[in-house]
């Protein structure tokens, strides 16, 4: 096959994969569906405060688009657990490029603002596996189905008001839920 046909075939396959994922995110189609969980749109309404049993920790949480996020802030770290609400769903790795691979995928992200300052990049408690999708040039780094916890070393800035900011996308083998970008979870520090 001539090189121009190979290149055109790859481009067409990439466009098809991107179109399918876009359709999955916006409308029902054969083989995928747009789903919103009962918790879609639900987020933390009040800043969480320190747990009386452990005065040096604060907890907070939010749930949106099929994933519950629980945040625990200690004196020197933030732990965010991302828990898909249904079995068979996984999250993309923190190592996925910001724009995905061939435009496919949303990296799981953890950041802090306000009363917290990151002192190192987050790490995860789960191994990364490579997921191959027809029409996408490279494998997508994803975590195993189920929960994953990201831990990020932090320092306190002196303000009692902090925000933990998360982004993520959850998918199964047939369905991708709407991604979440920049979800702010307020945390009240002591």
mmCIF file with all atom_site columns, N, CA, C and O in Angstrom, residues 51-95:
data_model
loop_
_atom_site.group_PDB
_atom_site.id
_atom_site.type_symbol
_atom_site.label_atom_id
_atom_site.label_alt_id
_atom_site.label_comp_id
_atom_site.label_asym_id
_atom_site.label_entity_id
_atom_site.label_seq_id
_atom_site.pdbx_PDB_ins_code
_atom_site.Cartn_x
_atom_site.Cartn_y
_atom_site.Cartn_z
_atom_site.occupancy
_atom_site.B_iso_or_equiv
_atom_site.pdbx_formal_charge
_atom_site.auth_seq_id
_atom_site.auth_comp_id
_atom_site.auth_asym_id
_atom_site.auth_atom_id
_atom_site.pdbx_PDB_model_num
ATOM 1   N N  . UNK A 1 51 ? -11.353 16.226 61.590 1.00 0.00 ? 51 UNK A N  1
ATOM 2   C CA . UNK A 1 51 ? -11.988 15.124 62.295 1.00 0.00 ? 51 UNK A CA 1
ATOM 3   C C  . UNK A 1 51 ? -11.622 15.235 63.773 1.00 0.00 ? 51 UNK A C  1
ATOM 4   O O  . UNK A 1 51 ? -10.449 15.298 64.109 1.00 0.00 ? 51 UNK A O  1
ATOM 5   N N  . UNK A 1 52 ? -12.633 15.250 64.667 1.00 0.00 ? 52 UNK A N  1
ATOM 6   C CA . UNK A 1 52 ? -12.319 15.395 66.079 1.00 0.00 ? 52 UNK A CA 1
ATOM 7   C C  . UNK A 1 52 ? -11.412 14.293 66.606 1.00 0.00 ? 52 UNK A C  1
ATOM 8   O O  . UNK A 1 52 ? -10.635 14.508 67.524 1.00 0.00 ? 52 UNK A O  1
ATOM 9   N N  . UNK A 1 53 ? -11.490 13.094 66.039 1.00 0.00 ? 53 UNK A N  1
ATOM 10  C CA . UNK A 1 53 ? -10.665 11.980 66.519 1.00 0.00 ? 53 UNK A CA 1
ATOM 11  C C  . UNK A 1 53 ? -9.197  12.181 66.157 1.00 0.00 ? 53 UNK A C  1
ATOM 12  O O  . UNK A 1 53 ? -8.313  11.715 66.861 1.00 0.00 ? 53 UNK A O  1
ATOM 13  N N  . UNK A 1 54 ? -8.930  12.856 65.046 1.00 0.00 ? 54 UNK A N  1
ATOM 14  C CA . UNK A 1 54 ? -7.553  13.121 64.619 1.00 0.00 ? 54 UNK A CA 1
ATOM 15  C C  . UNK A 1 54 ? -7.472  14.585 64.229 1.00 0.00 ? 54 UNK A C  1
ATOM 16  O O  . UNK A 1 54 ? -7.694  14.940 63.082 1.00 0.00 ? 54 UNK A O  1
ATOM 17  N N  . UNK A 1 55 ? -7.162  15.433 65.190 1.00 0.00 ? 55 UNK A N  1
ATOM 18  C CA . UNK A 1 55 ? -7.237  16.878 64.983 1.00 0.00 ? 55 UNK A CA 1
ATOM 19  C C  . UNK A 1 55 ? -6.289  17.395 63.912 1.00 0.00 ? 55 UNK A C  1
ATOM 20  O O  . UNK A 1 55 ? -6.441  18.514 63.456 1.00 0.00 ? 55 UNK A O  1
ATOM 21  N N  . UNK A 1 56 ? -5.309  16.604 63.492 1.00 0.00 ? 56 UNK A N  1
ATOM 22  C CA . UNK A 1 56 ? -4.392  17.091 62.463 1.00 0.00 ? 56 UNK A CA 1
ATOM 23  C C  . UNK A 1 56 ? -4.846  16.720 61.049 1.00 0.00 ? 56 UNK A C  1
ATOM 24  O O  . UNK A 1 56 ? -4.160  17.006 60.091 1.00 0.00 ? 56 UNK A O  1
ATOM 25  N N  . UNK A 1 57 ? -6.013  16.077 60.907 1.00 0.00 ? 57 UNK A N  1
ATOM 26  C CA . UNK A 1 57 ? -6.516  15.706 59.590 1.00 0.00 ? 57 UNK A CA 1
ATOM 27  C C  . UNK A 1 57 ? -7.860  16.364 59.319 1.00 0.00 ? 57 UNK A C  1
ATOM 28  O O  . UNK A 1 57 ? -8.659  16.558 60.219 1.00 0.00 ? 57 UNK A O  1
ATOM 29  N N  . UNK A 1 58 ? -8.085  16.693 58.046 1.00 0.00 ? 58 UNK A N  1
ATOM 30  C CA . UNK A 1 58 ? -9.376  17.198 57.597 1.00 0.00 ? 58 UNK A CA 1
ATOM 31  C C  . UNK A 1 58 ? -9.826  16.314 56.445 1.00 0.00 ? 58 UNK A C  1
ATOM 32  O O  . UNK A 1 58 ? -9.003  15.851 55.650 1.00 0.00 ? 58 UNK A O  1
ATOM 33  N N  . UNK A 1 59 ? -11.111 16.056 56.363 1.00 0.00 ? 59 UNK A N  1
ATOM 34  C CA . UNK A 1 59 ? -11.641 15.242 55.276 1.00 0.00 ? 59 UNK A CA 1
ATOM 35  C C  . UNK A 1 59 ? -12.742 15.999 54.545 1.00 0.00 ? 59 UNK A C  1
ATOM 36  O O  . UNK A 1 59 ? -13.406 16.861 55.124 1.00 0.00 ? 59 UNK A O  1
ATOM 37  N N  . UNK A 1 60 ? -12.908 15.676 53.296 1.00 0.00 ? 60 UNK A N  1
ATOM 38  C CA . UNK A 1 60 ? -13.951 16.274 52.474 1.00 0.00 ? 60 UNK A CA 1
ATOM 39  C C  . UNK A 1 60 ? -14.234 15.317 51.333 1.00 0.00 ? 60 UNK A C  1
ATOM 40  O O  . UNK A 1 60 ? -13.487 14.359 51.114 1.00 0.00 ? 60 UNK A O  1
ATOM 41  N N  . UNK A 1 61 ? -15.295 15.577 50.605 1.00 0.00 ? 61 UNK A N  1
ATOM 42  C CA . UNK A 1 61 ? -15.602 14.708 49.487 1.00 0.00 ? 61 UNK A CA 1
ATOM 43  C C  . UNK A 1 61 ? -16.536 15.360 48.498 1.00 0.00 ? 61 UNK A C  1
ATOM 44  O O  . UNK A 1 61 ? -17.139 16.397 48.765 1.00 0.00 ? 61 UNK A O  1
ATOM 45  N N  . UNK A 1 62 ? -16.642 14.739 47.350 1.00 0.00 ? 62 UNK A N  1
ATOM 46  C CA . UNK A 1 62 ? -17.537 15.166 46.288 1.00 0.00 ? 62 UNK A CA 1
ATOM 47  C C  . UNK A 1 62 ? -17.797 13.966 45.397 1.00 0.00 ? 62 UNK A C  1
ATOM 48  O O  . UNK A 1 62 ? -17.033 13.001 45.407 1.00 0.00 ? 62 UNK A O  1
ATOM 49  N N  . UNK A 1 63 ? -18.865 14.033 44.645 1.00 0.00 ? 63 UNK A N  1
ATOM 50  C CA . UNK A 1 63 ? -19.162 12.985 43.670 1.00 0.00 ? 63 UNK A CA 1
ATOM 51  C C  . UNK A 1 63 ? -19.721 13.648 42.426 1.00 0.00 ? 63 UNK A C  1
ATOM 52  O O  . UNK A 1 63 ? -20.575 14.539 42.518 1.00 0.00 ? 63 UNK A O  1
ATOM 53  N N  . UNK A 1 64 ? -19.198 13.243 41.291 1.00 0.00 ? 64 UNK A N  1
ATOM 54  C CA . UNK A 1 64 ? -19.666 13.805 40.034 1.00 0.00 ? 64 UNK A CA 1
ATOM 55  C C  . UNK A 1 64 ? -19.368 12.831 38.908 1.00 0.00 ? 64 UNK A C  1
ATOM 56  O O  . UNK A 1 64 ? -18.287 12.234 38.866 1.00 0.00 ? 64 UNK A O  1
ATOM 57  N N  . UNK A 1 65 ? -20.336 12.657 38.038 1.00 0.00 ? 65 UNK A N  1
ATOM 58  C CA . UNK A 1 65 ? -20.203 11.844 36.831 1.00 0.00 ? 65 UNK A CA 1
ATOM 59  C C  . UNK A 1 65 ? -19.653 10.446 37.090 1.00 0.00 ? 65 UNK A C  1
ATOM 60  O O  . UNK A 1 65 ? -18.717 9.982  36.436 1.00 0.00 ? 65 UNK A O  1
ATOM 61  N N  . UNK A 1 66 ? -20.261 9.776  38.070 1.00 0.00 ? 66 UNK A N  1
ATOM 62  C CA . UNK A 1 66 ? -19.966 8.373  38.299 1.00 0.00 ? 66 UNK A CA 1
ATOM 63  C C  . UNK A 1 66 ? -18.763 8.065  39.154 1.00 0.00 ? 66 UNK A C  1
ATOM 64  O O  . UNK A 1 66 ? -18.377 6.904  39.266 1.00 0.00 ? 66 UNK A O  1
ATOM 65  N N  . UNK A 1 67 ? -18.148 9.080  39.759 1.00 0.00 ? 67 UNK A N  1
ATOM 66  C CA . UNK A 1 67 ? -16.959 8.859  40.583 1.00 0.00 ? 67 UNK A CA 1
ATOM 67  C C  . UNK A 1 67 ? -17.112 9.628  41.896 1.00 0.00 ? 67 UNK A C  1
ATOM 68  O O  . UNK A 1 67 ? -17.429 10.818 41.886 1.00 0.00 ? 67 UNK A O  1
ATOM 69  N N  . UNK A 1 68 ? -16.883 8.941  43.013 1.00 0.00 ? 68 UNK A N  1
ATOM 70  C CA . UNK A 1 68 ? -16.839 9.588  44.316 1.00 0.00 ? 68 UNK A CA 1
ATOM 71  C C  . UNK A 1 68 ? -15.381 9.895  44.628 1.00 0.00 ? 68 UNK A C  1
ATOM 72  O O  . UNK A 1 68 ? -14.519 9.046  44.438 1.00 0.00 ? 68 UNK A O  1
ATOM 73  N N  . UNK A 1 69 ? -15.122 11.111 45.108 1.00 0.00 ? 69 UNK A N  1
ATOM 74  C CA . UNK A 1 69 ? -13.768 11.519 45.473 1.00 0.00 ? 69 UNK A CA 1
ATOM 75  C C  . UNK A 1 69 ? -13.767 11.853 46.959 1.00 0.00 ? 69 UNK A C  1
ATOM 76  O O  . UNK A 1 69 ? -14.556 12.676 47.411 1.00 0.00 ? 69 UNK A O  1
ATOM 77  N N  . UNK A 1 70 ? -12.903 11.183 47.717 1.00 0.00 ? 70 UNK A N  1
ATOM 78  C CA . UNK A 1 70 ? -12.737 11.454 49.139 1.00 0.00 ? 70 UNK A CA 1
ATOM 79  C C  . UNK A 1 70 ? -11.339 12.005 49.352 1.00 0.00 ? 70 UNK A C  1
ATOM 80  O O  . UNK A 1 70 ? -10.360 11.411 48.893 1.00 0.00 ? 70 UNK A O  1
ATOM 81  N N  . UNK A 1 71 ? -11.251 13.131 50.047 1.00 0.00 ? 71 UNK A N  1
ATOM 82  C CA . UNK A 1 71 ? -9.984  13.811 50.279 1.00 0.00 ? 71 UNK A CA 1
ATOM 83  C C  . UNK A 1 71 ? -9.670  13.792 51.765 1.00 0.00 ? 71 UNK A C  1
ATOM 84  O O  . UNK A 1 71 ? -10.538 14.088 52.587 1.00 0.00 ? 71 UNK A O  1
ATOM 85  N N  . UNK A 1 72 ? -8.432  13.427 52.100 1.00 0.00 ? 72 UNK A N  1
ATOM 86  C CA . UNK A 1 72 ? -7.943  13.491 53.481 1.00 0.00 ? 72 UNK A CA 1
ATOM 87  C C  . UNK A 1 72 ? -6.685  14.345 53.454 1.00 0.00 ? 72 UNK A C  1
ATOM 88  O O  . UNK A 1 72 ? -5.733  14.057 52.730 1.00 0.00 ? 72 UNK A O  1
ATOM 89  N N  . UNK A 1 73 ? -6.709  15.428 54.257 1.00 0.00 ? 73 UNK A N  1
ATOM 90  C CA . UNK A 1 73 ? -5.562  16.334 54.334 1.00 0.00 ? 73 UNK A CA 1
ATOM 91  C C  . UNK A 1 73 ? -4.927  16.166 55.703 1.00 0.00 ? 73 UNK A C  1
ATOM 92  O O  . UNK A 1 73 ? -5.584  16.339 56.732 1.00 0.00 ? 73 UNK A O  1
ATOM 93  N N  . UNK A 1 74 ? -3.652  15.800 55.715 1.00 0.00 ? 74 UNK A N  1
ATOM 94  C CA . UNK A 1 74 ? -2.898  15.703 56.966 1.00 0.00 ? 74 UNK A CA 1
ATOM 95  C C  . UNK A 1 74 ? -1.918  16.874 57.021 1.00 0.00 ? 74 UNK A C  1
ATOM 96  O O  . UNK A 1 74 ? -1.954  17.756 56.158 1.00 0.00 ? 74 UNK A O  1
ATOM 97  N N  . UNK A 1 75 ? -1.042  16.873 57.989 1.00 0.00 ? 75 UNK A N  1
ATOM 98  C CA . UNK A 1 75 ? -0.087  17.971 58.154 1.00 0.00 ? 75 UNK A CA 1
ATOM 99  C C  . UNK A 1 75 ? 0.853   18.115 56.957 1.00 0.00 ? 75 UNK A C  1
ATOM 100 O O  . UNK A 1 75 ? 1.280   19.215 56.636 1.00 0.00 ? 75 UNK A O  1
ATOM 101 N N  . UNK A 1 76 ? 1.141   17.002 56.259 1.00 0.00 ? 76 UNK A N  1
ATOM 102 C CA . UNK A 1 76 ? 2.134   17.085 55.192 1.00 0.00 ? 76 UNK A CA 1
ATOM 103 C C  . UNK A 1 76 ? 1.736   16.404 53.882 1.00 0.00 ? 76 UNK A C  1
ATOM 104 O O  . UNK A 1 76 ? 2.569   16.249 52.993 1.00 0.00 ? 76 UNK A O  1
ATOM 105 N N  . UNK A 1 77 ? 0.470   15.993 53.757 1.00 0.00 ? 77 UNK A N  1
ATOM 106 C CA . UNK A 1 77 ? 0.060   15.328 52.521 1.00 0.00 ? 77 UNK A CA 1
ATOM 107 C C  . UNK A 1 77 ? -1.445  15.454 52.292 1.00 0.00 ? 77 UNK A C  1
ATOM 108 O O  . UNK A 1 77 ? -2.220  15.630 53.227 1.00 0.00 ? 77 UNK A O  1
ATOM 109 N N  . UNK A 1 78 ? -1.814  15.336 51.026 1.00 0.00 ? 78 UNK A N  1
ATOM 110 C CA . UNK A 1 78 ? -3.222  15.228 50.624 1.00 0.00 ? 78 UNK A CA 1
ATOM 111 C C  . UNK A 1 78 ? -3.376  13.871 49.960 1.00 0.00 ? 78 UNK A C  1
ATOM 112 O O  . UNK A 1 78 ? -2.587  13.503 49.086 1.00 0.00 ? 78 UNK A O  1
ATOM 113 N N  . UNK A 1 79 ? -4.386  13.113 50.408 1.00 0.00 ? 79 UNK A N  1
ATOM 114 C CA . UNK A 1 79 ? -4.730  11.850 49.768 1.00 0.00 ? 79 UNK A CA 1
ATOM 115 C C  . UNK A 1 79 ? -6.128  11.992 49.179 1.00 0.00 ? 79 UNK A C  1
ATOM 116 O O  . UNK A 1 79 ? -7.069  12.345 49.898 1.00 0.00 ? 79 UNK A O  1
ATOM 117 N N  . UNK A 1 80 ? -6.252  11.729 47.895 1.00 0.00 ? 80 UNK A N  1
ATOM 118 C CA . UNK A 1 80 ? -7.545  11.782 47.217 1.00 0.00 ? 80 UNK A CA 1
ATOM 119 C C  . UNK A 1 80 ? -7.841  10.403 46.646 1.00 0.00 ? 80 UNK A C  1
ATOM 120 O O  . UNK A 1 80 ? -7.071  9.892  45.827 1.00 0.00 ? 80 UNK A O  1
ATOM 121 N N  . UNK A 1 81 ? -8.938  9.806  47.101 1.00 0.00 ? 81 UNK A N  1
ATOM 122 C CA . UNK A 1 81 ? -9.342  8.500  46.589 1.00 0.00 ? 81 UNK A CA 1
ATOM 123 C C  . UNK A 1 81 ? -10.481 8.695  45.599 1.00 0.00 ? 81 UNK A C  1
ATOM 124 O O  . UNK A 1 81 ? -11.510 9.274  45.927 1.00 0.00 ? 81 UNK A O  1
ATOM 125 N N  . UNK A 1 82 ? -10.263 8.221  44.371 1.00 0.00 ? 82 UNK A N  1
ATOM 126 C CA . UNK A 1 82 ? -11.245 8.290  43.298 1.00 0.00 ? 82 UNK A CA 1
ATOM 127 C C  . UNK A 1 82 ? -11.892 6.908  43.208 1.00 0.00 ? 82 UNK A C  1
ATOM 128 O O  . UNK A 1 82 ? -11.222 5.931  42.903 1.00 0.00 ? 82 UNK A O  1
ATOM 129 N N  . UNK A 1 83 ? -13.188 6.836  43.470 1.00 0.00 ? 83 UNK A N  1
ATOM 130 C CA . UNK A 1 83 ? -13.878 5.552  43.514 1.00 0.00 ? 83 UNK A CA 1
ATOM 131 C C  . UNK A 1 83 ? -15.025 5.545  42.504 1.00 0.00 ? 83 UNK A C  1
ATOM 132 O O  . UNK A 1 83 ? -16.057 6.171  42.739 1.00 0.00 ? 83 UNK A O  1
ATOM 133 N N  . UNK A 1 84 ? -14.862 4.831  41.362 1.00 0.00 ? 84 UNK A N  1
ATOM 134 C CA . UNK A 1 84 ? -15.986 4.694  40.442 1.00 0.00 ? 84 UNK A CA 1
ATOM 135 C C  . UNK A 1 84 ? -17.182 4.074  41.170 1.00 0.00 ? 84 UNK A C  1
ATOM 136 O O  . UNK A 1 84 ? -17.017 3.172  41.991 1.00 0.00 ? 84 UNK A O  1
ATOM 137 N N  . UNK A 1 85 ? -18.375 4.582  40.884 1.00 0.00 ? 85 UNK A N  1
ATOM 138 C CA . UNK A 1 85 ? -19.564 4.130  41.606 1.00 0.00 ? 85 UNK A CA 1
ATOM 139 C C  . UNK A 1 85 ? -20.074 2.770  41.140 1.00 0.00 ? 85 UNK A C  1
ATOM 140 O O  . UNK A 1 85 ? -20.872 2.154  41.834 1.00 0.00 ? 85 UNK A O  1
ATOM 141 N N  . UNK A 1 86 ? -19.626 2.320  39.963 1.00 0.00 ? 86 UNK A N  1
ATOM 142 C CA . UNK A 1 86 ? -20.072 1.019  39.461 1.00 0.00 ? 86 UNK A CA 1
ATOM 143 C C  . UNK A 1 86 ? -18.875 0.143  39.123 1.00 0.00 ? 86 UNK A C  1
ATOM 144 O O  . UNK A 1 86 ? -17.821 0.650  38.741 1.00 0.00 ? 86 UNK A O  1
ATOM 145 N N  . UNK A 1 87 ? -19.054 -1.163 39.235 1.00 0.00 ? 87 UNK A N  1
ATOM 146 C CA . UNK A 1 87 ? -17.960 -2.074 38.874 1.00 0.00 ? 87 UNK A CA 1
ATOM 147 C C  . UNK A 1 87 ? -17.627 -1.970 37.382 1.00 0.00 ? 87 UNK A C  1
ATOM 148 O O  . UNK A 1 87 ? -18.475 -1.629 36.573 1.00 0.00 ? 87 UNK A O  1
ATOM 149 N N  . UNK A 1 88 ? -16.376 -2.286 37.065 1.00 0.00 ? 88 UNK A N  1
ATOM 150 C CA . UNK A 1 88 ? -15.962 -2.331 35.661 1.00 0.00 ? 88 UNK A CA 1
ATOM 151 C C  . UNK A 1 88 ? -15.490 -1.004 35.104 1.00 0.00 ? 88 UNK A C  1
ATOM 152 O O  . UNK A 1 88 ? -15.187 -0.916 33.916 1.00 0.00 ? 88 UNK A O  1
ATOM 153 N N  . UNK A 1 89 ? -15.401 0.035  35.934 1.00 0.00 ? 89 UNK A N  1
ATOM 154 C CA . UNK A 1 89 ? -14.935 1.339  35.464 1.00 0.00 ? 89 UNK A CA 1
ATOM 155 C C  . UNK A 1 89 ? -13.529 1.606  35.981 1.00 0.00 ? 89 UNK A C  1
ATOM 156 O O  . UNK A 1 89 ? -13.194 1.257  37.106 1.00 0.00 ? 89 UNK A O  1
ATOM 157 N N  . UNK A 1 90 ? -12.732 2.237  35.132 1.00 0.00 ? 90 UNK A N  1
ATOM 158 C CA . UNK A 1 90 ? -11.351 2.598  35.480 1.00 0.00 ? 90 UNK A CA 1
ATOM 159 C C  . UNK A 1 90 ? -11.158 4.087  35.253 1.00 0.00 ? 90 UNK A C  1
ATOM 160 O O  . UNK A 1 90 ? -11.973 4.748  34.615 1.00 0.00 ? 90 UNK A O  1
ATOM 161 N N  . UNK A 1 91 ? -10.050 4.602  35.774 1.00 0.00 ? 91 UNK A N  1
ATOM 162 C CA . UNK A 1 91 ? -9.656  5.994  35.563 1.00 0.00 ? 91 UNK A CA 1
ATOM 163 C C  . UNK A 1 91 ? -8.349  6.013  34.784 1.00 0.00 ? 91 UNK A C  1
ATOM 164 O O  . UNK A 1 91 ? -7.561  5.067  34.843 1.00 0.00 ? 91 UNK A O  1
ATOM 165 N N  . UNK A 1 92 ? -8.126  7.105  34.065 1.00 0.00 ? 92 UNK A N  1
ATOM 166 C CA . UNK A 1 92 ? -6.878  7.276  33.331 1.00 0.00 ? 92 UNK A CA 1
ATOM 167 C C  . UNK A 1 92 ? -5.754  7.630  34.300 1.00 0.00 ? 92 UNK A C  1
ATOM 168 O O  . UNK A 1 92 ? -5.963  8.262  35.320 1.00 0.00 ? 92 UNK A O  1
ATOM 169 N N  . UNK A 1 93 ? -4.542  7.287  33.944 1.00 0.00 ? 93 UNK A N  1
ATOM 170 C CA . UNK A 1 93 ? -3.358  7.508  34.770 1.00 0.00 ? 93 UNK A CA 1
ATOM 171 C C  . UNK A 1 93 ? -3.003  8.994  34.870 1.00 0.00 ? 93 UNK A C  1
ATOM 172 O O  . UNK A 1 93 ? -3.311  9.782  33.970 1.00 0.00 ? 93 UNK A O  1
ATOM 173 N N  . UNK A 1 94 ? -2.288  9.345  35.943 1.00 0.00 ? 94 UNK A N  1
ATOM 174 C CA . UNK A 1 94 ? -1.756  10.701 36.071 1.00 0.00 ? 94 UNK A CA 1
ATOM 175 C C  . UNK A 1 94 ? -0.690  10.951 35.012 1.00 0.00 ? 94 UNK A C  1
ATOM 176 O O  . UNK A 1 94 ? -0.391  12.096 34.703 1.00 0.00 ? 94 UNK A O  1
ATOM 177 N N  . UNK A 1 95 ? -0.145  9.894  34.448 1.00 0.00 ? 95 UNK A N  1
ATOM 178 C CA . UNK A 1 95 ? 0.892   10.018 33.427 1.00 0.00 ? 95 UNK A CA 1
ATOM 179 C C  . UNK A 1 95 ? 0.363   10.232 32.016 1.00 0.00 ? 95 UNK A C  1
ATOM 180 O O  . UNK A 1 95 ? 1.145   10.460 31.095 1.00 0.00 ? 95 UNK A O  1
#
